[in-house]
Amino acid sequence: QLQLQESGPGLVKPSETLSLTCTVSGGSISSSTYYWGWIRQPPGKGLEWIGSIFYLGSTYYNPSLESRVTISVDTSKNQFSLKLSSVTAADTAVYYCARHRGVTPYFDYWGQGTLVTVSS
Amino acid sequence: DIQMTQSPSSVSASVGDRVTITCQASQGISSWLAWYQQKPGKAPKLLIYAASSLQSGVPSRFSGSGSGTDFTLTISSLQPEDFATYYCQQANSFPYSFGQGTKLEIK
């Protein structure tokens, strides 16, 4: 059974960089079938797609965040990562990693999510 | 950007009721639409993709329809475990966007 697990600091200071890693188990991230994405949800609010990556490294990002976002992949560790720079309180959210089949982003497997709070 | 608008924002219903949630896209998205269910403190769960295709393992009481700009999610006979928040998501073009959610509550 495929599982995704987010990890990283739960508290980040304003203006710093948020860094999260998603570890994939029960399947290979190096599949030509799937893309791997990040989605976030501010407390009590809706969902926002951040971006996605293919195992060969091709990425696409939400234009609203593109200037601050980097998504990377480490196939040797079966992981992909998110970096979001210059964070503010508005970046406080539960961050989810998820899988989608091909370029079409229907997210069929999700991590449990991790809350990241931006505060000094 | 494509805006997704769900209605209603919340709905109260009883076990056994038939419930319909609607989602409207600000421009045509063909059938590039998904529906998710989210329970408190949990990740969303994919229910429907390509507007009307049932994800593996999802009960058949869930169904989706629509194309273009107007879509519906129908639960034919509510079960206790169906009380949750439901989101639509367009997969037609960047940036992929979600509706604001519809909270389904017990009457």
Coordinates of N, CA and C in Angstrom, one line a residue:
Chain A
Q1 N 0.8 -1.2 0.0 CA 0.0 0.0 0.0 C 0.9 1.2 0.0
L2 N 0.6 2.1 -1.0 CA 1.4 3.3 -1.0 C 1.2 4.2 0.2
Q3 N 2.2 4.8 0.7 CA 2.1 5.7 1.8 C 3.0 6.9 1.6
L4 N 2.5 8.1 2.0 CA 3.3 9.3 1.9 C 3.3 9.9 3.3
Q5 N 4.5 10.5 3.6 CA 4.7 11.0 5.0 C 5.5 12.3 4.9
E6 N 4.8 13.4 5.3 CA 5.5 14.7 5.4 C 6.4 14.8 6.6
S7 N 7.5 15.5 6.5 CA 8.3 15.8 7.7 C 9.0 17.2 7.5
G8 N 9.3 17.8 8.7 CA 9.9 19.1 8.7 C 9.5 19.9 9.9
P9 N 10.1 21.1 10.0 CA 9.8 21.9 11.2 C 8.4 22.3 11.2
G10 N 7.8 22.4 12.4 CA 6.4 22.8 12.6 C 6.3 24.3 12.8
L11 N 7.5 25.0 13.0 CA 7.5 26.4 13.3 C 8.6 27.0 12.5
V12 N 8.2 28.1 11.8 CA 9.2 28.8 10.9 C 9.0 30.3 11.2
K13 N 10.1 31.0 11.3 CA 10.1 32.4 11.6 C 9.8 33.2 10.3
P14 N 9.1 34.3 10.4 CA 8.8 35.2 9.3 C 10.1 35.6 8.5
S15 N 10.0 35.6 7.2 CA 11.1 35.9 6.3 C 12.0 34.7 6.0
E16 N 11.9 33.7 6.8 CA 12.8 32.5 6.6 C 12.2 31.6 5.6
T17 N 12.9 30.4 5.4 CA 12.4 29.5 4.4 C 11.8 28.2 5.0
L18 N 10.7 27.9 4.6 CA 10.0 26.7 5.0 C 10.5 25.5 4.2
S19 N 10.9 24.4 4.8 CA 11.4 23.3 4.1 C 10.7 22.0 4.6
L20 N 10.1 21.3 3.7 CA 9.4 20.0 4.0 C 9.8 18.9 3.1
T21 N 9.8 17.7 3.6 CA 10.1 16.5 2.8 C 9.0 15.5 2.8
C22 N 8.7 14.9 1.7 CA 7.7 13.9 1.6 C 8.4 12.5 1.3
T23 N 8.3 11.6 2.2 CA 8.9 10.3 2.0 C 7.8 9.3 1.5
V24 N 8.1 8.7 0.3 CA 7.2 7.7 -0.3 C 7.6 6.3 0.0
S25 N 6.6 5.5 0.5 CA 6.9 4.1 0.8 C 5.8 3.2 0.2
G26 N 6.2 2.0 -0.1 CA 5.2 1.1 -0.7 C 5.1 1.2 -2.2
G27 N 6.0 2.0 -2.8 CA 6.0 2.2 -4.2 C 7.2 3.1 -4.6
S28 N 7.5 3.1 -5.8 CA 8.7 3.9 -6.3 C 8.3 5.3 -6.8
I29 N 9.0 6.3 -6.4 CA 8.8 7.6 -6.9 C 9.3 7.8 -8.3
S30 N 10.1 6.8 -8.7 CA 10.7 6.9 -10.1 C 9.8 6.1 -11.1
S31 N 8.5 6.4 -11.0 CA 7.5 5.8 -11.9 C 7.2 6.8 -13.1
S32 N 7.1 6.3 -14.3 CA 6.8 7.2 -15.4 C 5.3 7.5 -15.4
T33 N 4.6 6.9 -14.5 CA 3.1 7.1 -14.5 C 2.7 8.3 -13.7
Y34 N 3.4 8.6 -12.7 CA 2.9 9.5 -11.6 C 3.8 10.8 -11.5
Y35 N 3.1 11.9 -11.1 CA 3.7 13.1 -10.6 C 3.4 13.2 -9.1
W36 N 4.2 14.1 -8.5 CA 4.1 14.2 -7.0 C 4.0 15.7 -6.7
G37 N 3.0 16.0 -5.8 CA 2.6 17.4 -5.6 C 2.5 17.8 -4.2
W38 N 2.5 19.1 -4.0 CA 2.2 19.7 -2.7 C 1.0 20.5 -2.7
I39 N 0.2 20.4 -1.7 CA -1.1 21.2 -1.6 C -1.1 21.7 -0.1
R40 N -1.6 22.9 0.1 CA -1.7 23.4 1.5 C -3.1 23.9 1.8
Q41 N -3.4 23.9 3.1 CA -4.7 24.3 3.6 C -4.5 25.2 4.9
P42 N -4.7 26.5 4.8 CA -4.7 27.3 6.0 C -5.8 26.8 7.0
P43 N -5.5 27.0 8.2 CA -6.5 26.6 9.2 C -7.9 27.1 9.0
G44 N -8.8 26.2 8.9 CA -10.3 26.5 8.7 C -10.6 27.0 7.3
K45 N -9.6 26.8 6.3 CA -9.9 27.3 5.0 C -9.8 26.2 3.9
G46 N -9.8 26.6 2.7 CA -9.8 25.7 1.6 C -8.4 25.2 1.2
L47 N -8.4 24.5 0.1 CA -7.1 23.9 -0.4 C -6.5 24.7 -1.5
E48 N -5.2 24.7 -1.5 CA -4.4 25.5 -2.6 C -3.3 24.6 -3.1
W49 N -3.3 24.3 -4.4 CA -2.3 23.6 -5.1 C -1.0 24.4 -5.1
I50 N 0.1 23.9 -4.7 CA 1.4 24.6 -4.7 C 2.2 24.3 -5.9
G51 N 2.3 23.0 -6.2 CA 3.2 22.7 -7.4 C 3.3 21.2 -7.4
S52 N 3.9 20.7 -8.6 CA 4.1 19.3 -8.8 C 5.5 19.0 -9.5
I53 N 6.0 17.8 -9.3 CA 7.2 17.4 -9.9 C 7.1 16.0 -10.4
F54 N 7.9 15.7 -11.5 CA 8.1 14.4 -12.1 C 9.4 13.9 -11.6
Y55 N 9.6 12.6 -11.6 CA 10.8 12.0 -11.0 C 12.1 12.4 -11.7
L56 N 11.9 12.8 -13.0 CA 13.1 13.3 -13.8 C 13.4 14.7 -13.5
G57 N 12.6 15.4 -12.7 CA 12.9 16.7 -12.2 C 12.1 17.8 -12.8
S58 N 11.3 17.6 -13.8 CA 10.4 18.6 -14.4 C 9.4 19.1 -13.4
T59 N 9.2 20.4 -13.3 CA 8.3 20.9 -12.3 C 7.3 21.9 -12.9
Y60 N 6.2 22.1 -12.2 CA 5.3 23.2 -12.5 C 4.7 23.7 -11.2
Y61 N 4.5 25.0 -11.2 CA 4.1 25.6 -9.9 C 2.9 26.5 -10.1
N62 N 2.2 26.8 -9.0 CA 1.2 27.8 -9.0 C 1.8 29.1 -9.2
P63 N 1.4 29.9 -10.2 CA 2.0 31.2 -10.5 C 2.0 32.1 -9.2
S64 N 1.0 32.0 -8.4 CA 0.9 32.9 -7.2 C 2.0 32.7 -6.2
L65 N 2.7 31.5 -6.3 CA 3.7 31.2 -5.4 C 5.1 30.9 -6.1
E66 N 5.1 30.9 -7.4 CA 6.2 30.5 -8.2 C 7.5 31.2 -7.8
S67 N 7.4 32.5 -7.5 CA 8.7 33.2 -7.2 C 9.3 32.8 -5.9
R68 N 8.6 32.0 -5.1 CA 9.1 31.7 -3.8 C 9.3 30.1 -3.6
V69 N 8.8 29.4 -4.6 CA 8.7 27.9 -4.4 C 9.8 27.2 -5.2
T70 N 10.3 26.1 -4.5 CA 11.2 25.2 -5.2 C 10.8 23.8 -4.8
I71 N 10.5 22.9 -5.7 CA 10.2 21.5 -5.5 C 11.3 20.7 -6.1
S72 N 11.8 19.8 -5.4 CA 12.9 18.9 -5.9 C 12.6 17.5 -5.5
V73 N 13.4 16.6 -6.2 CA 13.2 15.1 -6.0 C 14.5 14.5 -5.7
D74 N 14.5 13.5 -4.8 CA 15.7 12.6 -4.6 C 15.2 11.2 -4.7
T75 N 15.5 10.7 -5.9 CA 15.0 9.3 -6.2 C 15.7 8.3 -5.4
S76 N 17.0 8.5 -5.0 CA 17.7 7.6 -4.2 C 17.1 7.4 -2.8
K77 N 16.4 8.4 -2.3 CA 15.8 8.3 -1.0 C 14.3 8.1 -1.2
N78 N 13.8 8.1 -2.4 CA 12.3 8.0 -2.6 C 11.6 9.2 -1.9
Q79 N 12.1 10.3 -2.1 CA 11.6 11.5 -1.4 C 11.5 12.7 -2.4
F80 N 10.6 13.6 -2.1 CA 10.5 14.9 -2.8 C 10.3 16.0 -1.8
S81 N 10.8 17.2 -2.1 CA 10.8 18.2 -1.1 C 10.2 19.5 -1.6
L82 N 9.8 20.3 -0.6 CA 9.3 21.7 -0.9 C 10.1 22.7 -0.1
K83 N 10.4 23.8 -0.8 CA 11.0 24.9 -0.1 C 10.2 26.1 -0.5
L84 N 9.8 26.9 0.5 CA 9.0 28.1 0.3 C 9.8 29.2 1.0
S85 N 10.2 30.2 0.3 CA 11.1 31.2 0.9 C 10.3 32.5 1.3
S86 N 10.9 33.3 2.1 CA 10.3 34.6 2.6 C 8.9 34.4 3.1
V87 N 8.7 33.5 4.0 CA 7.4 33.2 4.5 C 6.8 34.3 5.4
T88 N 5.5 34.4 5.4 CA 4.8 35.3 6.3 C 3.7 34.5 7.0
A89 N 3.0 35.1 7.9 CA 1.9 34.5 8.6 C 0.9 33.9 7.6
A90 N 0.7 34.4 6.5 CA -0.2 33.9 5.5 C 0.2 32.5 5.0
D91 N 1.4 32.1 5.2 CA 1.8 30.8 4.8 C 1.6 29.7 5.8
T92 N 1.0 30.1 7.0 CA 0.7 29.2 8.0 C -0.4 28.3 7.5
A93 N -0.2 27.0 7.5 CA -1.1 26.0 6.9 C -0.7 24.6 7.2
V94 N -1.7 23.7 6.9 CA -1.3 22.3 6.9 C -0.8 22.0 5.4
Y95 N 0.3 21.4 5.4 CA 0.9 21.1 4.1 C 0.8 19.6 3.8
Y96 N 0.3 19.3 2.6 CA 0.1 17.9 2.2 C 1.0 17.6 1.0
C97 N 1.5 16.4 1.0 CA 2.1 15.9 -0.2 C 1.1 14.9 -0.8
A98 N 1.1 14.7 -2.1 CA 0.2 13.8 -2.7 C 0.7 13.4 -4.1
R99 N 0.1 12.3 -4.6 CA 0.4 11.7 -5.9 C -0.7 12.0 -6.9
H100 N -0.3 12.2 -8.1 CA -1.3 12.2 -9.2 C -0.8 11.5 -10.4
R101 N -1.8 11.0 -11.2 CA -1.4 10.1 -12.3 C -1.2 11.0 -13.5
G102 N 0.0 11.0 -14.1 CA 0.3 11.8 -15.3 C 0.2 13.2 -14.9
V103 N 0.1 14.0 -16.0 CA 0.1 15.5 -15.8 C -1.2 15.9 -15.1
T104 N -2.3 15.2 -15.4 CA -3.6 15.5 -14.8 C -3.7 15.4 -13.3
P105 N -3.9 16.5 -12.6 CA -3.7 16.4 -11.2 C -5.0 16.0 -10.4
Y106 N -5.3 14.7 -10.6 CA -6.3 14.1 -9.7 C -5.5 13.4 -8.6
F107 N -5.5 13.9 -7.4 CA -4.7 13.5 -6.3 C -5.3 12.2 -5.6
D108 N -4.7 11.1 -5.9 CA -5.3 9.8 -5.4 C -4.7 9.3 -4.1
Y109 N -3.5 9.7 -3.8 CA -2.9 9.3 -2.5 C -2.3 10.6 -1.9
W110 N -2.6 10.7 -0.6 CA -2.2 11.9 0.2 C -1.4 11.5 1.4
G111 N -0.5 12.3 1.8 CA 0.1 12.2 3.2 C -0.9 12.7 4.2
Q112 N -0.6 12.5 5.5 CA -1.5 12.9 6.5 C -1.5 14.4 6.8
G113 N -0.5 15.1 6.2 CA -0.4 16.5 6.4 C 0.4 16.9 7.6
T114 N 1.0 18.1 7.5 CA 1.8 18.6 8.6 C 1.5 20.1 8.8
L115 N 1.3 20.5 10.0 CA 1.0 21.9 10.2 C 2.3 22.7 10.4
V116 N 2.4 23.7 9.6 CA 3.5 24.6 9.7 C 3.0 26.0 10.1
T117 N 3.5 26.5 11.2 CA 3.1 27.8 11.7 C 4.3 28.8 11.5
V118 N 3.9 29.9 10.9 CA 4.9 31.0 10.7 C 4.7 32.0 11.8
S119 N 5.7 32.1 12.7 CA 5.6 33.0 13.8 C 7.0 33.3 14.4
S120 N 7.2 34.4 15.0 CA 8.4 34.7 15.6 C 8.4 34.3 17.0
Chain B
D1 N -7.0 32.9 -14.2 CA -7.2 31.7 -13.4 C -8.7 31.3 -13.4
I2 N -8.9 30.1 -13.2 CA -10.3 29.5 -13.2 C -10.7 29.5 -11.7
Q3 N -11.9 30.1 -11.5 CA -12.5 30.1 -10.1 C -13.5 29.0 -10.1
M4 N -13.5 28.3 -9.0 CA -14.5 27.3 -8.7 C -15.4 27.7 -7.6
T5 N -16.7 27.7 -7.8 CA -17.6 28.1 -6.8 C -18.6 27.0 -6.5
Q6 N -18.6 26.6 -5.2 CA -19.5 25.5 -4.8 C -20.7 26.1 -4.1
S7 N -21.8 25.4 -4.2 CA -23.0 25.7 -3.5 C -23.8 24.4 -3.1
P8 N -24.4 24.4 -1.9 CA -24.3 25.5 -0.9 C -22.9 25.4 -0.2
S9 N -22.7 26.4 0.7 CA -21.5 26.3 1.5 C -21.6 25.3 2.6
S10 N -22.9 25.1 3.1 CA -23.1 24.1 4.1 C -24.5 23.6 3.8
V11 N -24.7 22.4 4.2 CA -26.1 21.7 4.1 C -26.3 20.8 5.2
S12 N -27.5 20.7 5.8 CA -27.8 19.8 6.8 C -28.7 18.7 6.2
A13 N -28.5 17.5 6.5 CA -29.3 16.4 6.0 C -29.3 15.2 7.0
S14 N -30.2 14.3 6.7 CA -30.3 13.2 7.6 C -29.8 11.9 6.9
V15 N -29.5 10.9 7.7 CA -29.1 9.6 7.2 C -30.2 9.1 6.3
G16 N -29.9 8.6 5.1 CA -30.8 8.1 4.1 C -31.2 9.2 3.1
D17 N -31.0 10.4 3.4 CA -31.3 11.5 2.4 C -30.5 11.4 1.2
R18 N -31.0 12.0 0.1 CA -30.3 12.2 -1.1 C -29.8 13.6 -1.1
V19 N -28.5 13.8 -1.4 CA -27.9 15.2 -1.3 C -27.1 15.5 -2.6
T20 N -27.3 16.7 -3.1 CA -26.6 17.1 -4.3 C -25.8 18.4 -3.9
I21 N -24.6 18.4 -4.3 CA -23.7 19.6 -4.2 C -23.3 20.0 -5.6
T22 N -23.3 21.3 -5.8 CA -22.9 21.8 -7.1 C -21.6 22.6 -7.1
C23 N -21.0 22.6 -8.3 CA -19.7 23.3 -8.5 C -19.7 23.9 -9.8
Q24 N -19.4 25.2 -9.9 CA -19.4 26.0 -11.1 C -18.1 26.5 -11.4
A25 N -17.6 26.3 -12.6 CA -16.3 26.9 -13.0 C -16.5 28.2 -13.7
S26 N -15.5 29.1 -13.5 CA -15.7 30.4 -14.1 C -15.5 30.4 -15.6
Q27 N -14.9 29.3 -16.2 CA -14.8 29.1 -17.6 C -14.9 27.6 -17.9
G28 N -15.1 27.2 -19.1 CA -15.3 25.8 -19.4 C -14.0 25.0 -19.1
I29 N -14.3 23.8 -18.5 CA -13.2 22.9 -18.1 C -13.4 21.5 -18.7
S30 N -14.3 21.4 -19.7 CA -14.6 20.1 -20.2 C -15.1 19.2 -19.1
S31 N -14.4 18.0 -18.9 CA -14.7 17.1 -17.8 C -13.6 17.0 -16.9
W32 N -12.7 18.0 -16.9 CA -11.5 17.9 -16.0 C -11.9 18.4 -14.6
L33 N -12.6 17.5 -13.9 CA -13.0 17.9 -12.5 C -13.0 16.7 -11.6
A34 N -12.6 17.0 -10.4 CA -12.5 16.0 -9.3 C -13.3 16.4 -8.1
W35 N -13.8 15.4 -7.4 CA -14.5 15.7 -6.1 C -13.7 15.0 -5.0
Y36 N -13.5 15.6 -3.8 CA -12.8 15.1 -2.7 C -13.7 15.2 -1.5
Q37 N -13.5 14.3 -0.5 CA -14.2 14.3 0.8 C -13.1 14.5 1.8
Q38 N -13.3 15.4 2.8 CA -12.3 15.6 3.8 C -13.0 15.6 5.2
K39 N -12.5 14.8 6.1 CA -13.0 14.8 7.4 C -12.1 15.5 8.3
P40 N -12.5 16.0 9.5 CA -11.7 16.9 10.3 C -10.4 16.2 10.7
G41 N -9.3 17.0 10.5 CA -8.0 16.5 10.9 C -7.4 15.4 9.9
K42 N -8.1 15.2 8.8 CA -7.6 14.2 7.8 C -7.3 14.8 6.5
A43 N -6.6 14.1 5.7 CA -6.3 14.5 4.3 C -7.5 14.3 3.4
P44 N -7.7 15.1 2.4 CA -8.8 14.8 1.5 C -8.7 13.4 0.8
K45 N -9.8 12.9 0.4 CA -9.9 11.6 -0.2 C -10.6 11.8 -1.6
L46 N -9.9 11.3 -2.6 CA -10.5 11.4 -4.0 C -11.7 10.5 -4.1
L47 N -12.8 11.1 -4.5 CA -14.1 10.3 -4.7 C -14.4 10.1 -6.2
I48 N -14.3 11.2 -6.9 CA -14.7 11.2 -8.3 C -13.6 11.9 -9.1
Y49 N -13.3 11.4 -10.3 CA -12.4 12.1 -11.2 C -13.0 12.1 -12.6
A50 N -12.4 13.0 -13.4 CA -13.0 13.2 -14.8 C -14.5 13.4 -14.7
A51 N -14.9 14.1 -13.8 CA -16.3 14.6 -13.6 C -17.3 13.4 -13.1
S52 N -17.1 12.2 -13.6 CA -18.1 11.2 -13.4 C -17.5 9.8 -13.1
S53 N -16.2 9.7 -13.1 CA -15.6 8.4 -12.9 C -15.4 8.1 -11.4
L54 N -15.8 7.0 -10.9 CA -15.8 6.7 -9.5 C -14.4 6.1 -9.1
Q55 N -13.7 6.7 -8.2 CA -12.4 6.2 -7.8 C -12.5 4.8 -7.2
S56 N -11.6 4.0 -7.4 CA -11.6 2.6 -6.8 C -11.8 2.6 -5.3
G57 N -12.7 1.8 -4.9 CA -13.0 1.7 -3.5 C -14.0 2.6 -2.9
V58 N -14.5 3.6 -3.7 CA -15.5 4.5 -3.3 C -16.9 3.9 -3.5
P59 N -17.7 4.0 -2.5 CA -19.1 3.4 -2.6 C -19.9 4.0 -3.7
S60 N -20.7 3.2 -4.3 CA -21.5 3.5 -5.5 C -22.6 4.6 -5.2
R61 N -22.8 4.9 -3.9 CA -23.8 5.9 -3.6 C -23.3 7.3 -4.0
F62 N -22.0 7.4 -4.3 CA -21.4 8.7 -4.7 C -21.5 8.7 -6.3
S63 N -21.9 9.8 -6.9 CA -21.8 9.9 -8.3 C -21.6 11.3 -8.7
G64 N -21.0 11.5 -9.8 CA -20.7 12.9 -10.3 C -21.2 13.0 -11.7
S65 N -21.6 14.3 -12.1 CA -22.0 14.5 -13.4 C -21.7 16.0 -13.8
G66 N -21.8 16.2 -15.1 CA -21.6 17.6 -15.6 C -20.4 17.7 -16.6
S67 N -20.4 18.8 -17.3 CA -19.3 19.1 -18.1 C -19.3 20.6 -18.5
G68 N -18.2 21.1 -19.0 CA -18.2 22.5 -19.3 C -18.0 23.4 -18.0
T69 N -19.0 24.0 -17.5 CA -18.9 24.8 -16.3 C -19.7 24.4 -15.1
D70 N -20.6 23.5 -15.3 CA -21.5 23.1 -14.2 C -21.4 21.6 -13.9
F71 N -21.2 21.3 -12.6 CA -21.0 20.0 -12.2 C -21.8 19.7 -10.9
T72 N -22.1 18.4 -10.7 CA -22.8 18.0 -9.4 C -22.1 16.8 -8.9
L73 N -22.2 16.7 -7.5 CA -21.8 15.5 -6.8 C -23.1 15.1 -6.1
T74 N -23.5 13.9 -6.2 CA -24.7 13.4 -5.6 C -24.4 12.2 -4.7
I75 N -24.9 12.2 -3.5 CA -24.9 11.1 -2.6 C -26.3 10.6 -2.5
S76 N -26.5 9.3 -2.9 CA -27.9 8.9 -3.1 C -28.6 8.6 -1.8
S77 N -27.9 8.0 -0.9 CA -28.5 7.7 0.4 C -27.4 7.9 1.5
L78 N -27.5 9.0 2.2 CA -26.5 9.4 3.1 C -26.2 8.4 4.2
Q79 N -25.0 8.1 4.5 CA -24.6 7.2 5.6 C -23.9 8.1 6.6
P80 N -23.8 7.6 7.9 CA -23.2 8.4 8.9 C -21.8 8.8 8.6
E81 N -21.1 8.0 7.9 CA -19.7 8.3 7.6 C -19.5 9.3 6.5
D82 N -20.6 9.8 5.9 CA -20.5 10.7 4.8 C -20.5 12.2 5.3
F83 N -20.7 12.4 6.5 CA -20.8 13.8 7.0 C -19.3 14.3 7.1
A84 N -19.1 15.3 6.3 CA -17.7 15.7 6.0 C -17.8 17.0 5.2
T85 N -16.6 17.5 4.8 CA -16.6 18.6 3.8 C -16.2 18.1 2.5
Y86 N -16.8 18.6 1.4 CA -16.6 18.2 0.1 C -16.0 19.3 -0.8
Y87 N -15.0 19.0 -1.5 CA -14.3 20.0 -2.4 C -14.4 19.5 -3.9
C88 N -14.6 20.5 -4.8 CA -14.3 20.2 -6.2 C -13.0 20.8 -6.5
Q89 N -12.4 20.3 -7.6 CA -11.1 20.7 -8.1 C -11.1 20.6 -9.6
Q90 N -10.6 21.7 -10.2 CA -10.5 21.7 -11.7 C -9.1 21.3 -12.1
A91 N -9.0 20.4 -13.1 CA -7.7 19.9 -13.6 C -7.5 20.3 -15.0
N92 N -8.2 21.3 -15.5 CA -8.1 21.7 -16.9 C -6.9 22.5 -17.2
S93 N -6.5 23.5 -16.3 CA -5.4 24.4 -16.6 C -4.8 25.0 -15.4
F94 N -3.6 25.4 -15.5 CA -2.9 26.0 -14.4 C -3.5 27.4 -14.0
P95 N -3.5 27.8 -12.8 CA -3.1 26.9 -11.7 C -4.4 26.0 -11.3
Y96 N -4.1 24.8 -11.0 CA -5.2 23.9 -10.6 C -5.8 24.4 -9.3
S97 N -7.1 24.5 -9.3 CA -7.8 25.2 -8.2 C -9.0 24.4 -7.7
F98 N -9.3 24.7 -6.4 CA -10.3 24.0 -5.7 C -11.5 25.0 -5.4
G99 N -12.6 24.4 -5.2 CA -13.7 25.2 -4.7 C -13.5 25.4 -3.2
Q100 N -14.4 26.3 -2.6 CA -14.2 26.7 -1.2 C -14.7 25.6 -0.2
G101 N -15.4 24.6 -0.7 CA -15.8 23.5 0.2 C -17.3 23.6 0.5
T102 N -17.9 22.5 0.7 CA -19.3 22.4 1.2 C -19.3 21.5 2.4
K103 N -19.8 22.0 3.5 CA -19.8 21.2 4.7 C -21.1 20.5 4.9
L104 N -21.1 19.2 4.9 CA -22.3 18.4 5.0 C -22.5 18.0 6.5
E105 N -23.6 18.5 7.1 CA -23.8 18.3 8.5 C -25.0 17.4 8.8
I106 N -25.0 16.9 10.0 CA -26.2 16.0 10.4 C -27.3 16.9 10.8
K107 N -28.5 16.7 10.3 CA -29.7 17.4 10.7 C -30.2 16.9 12.1

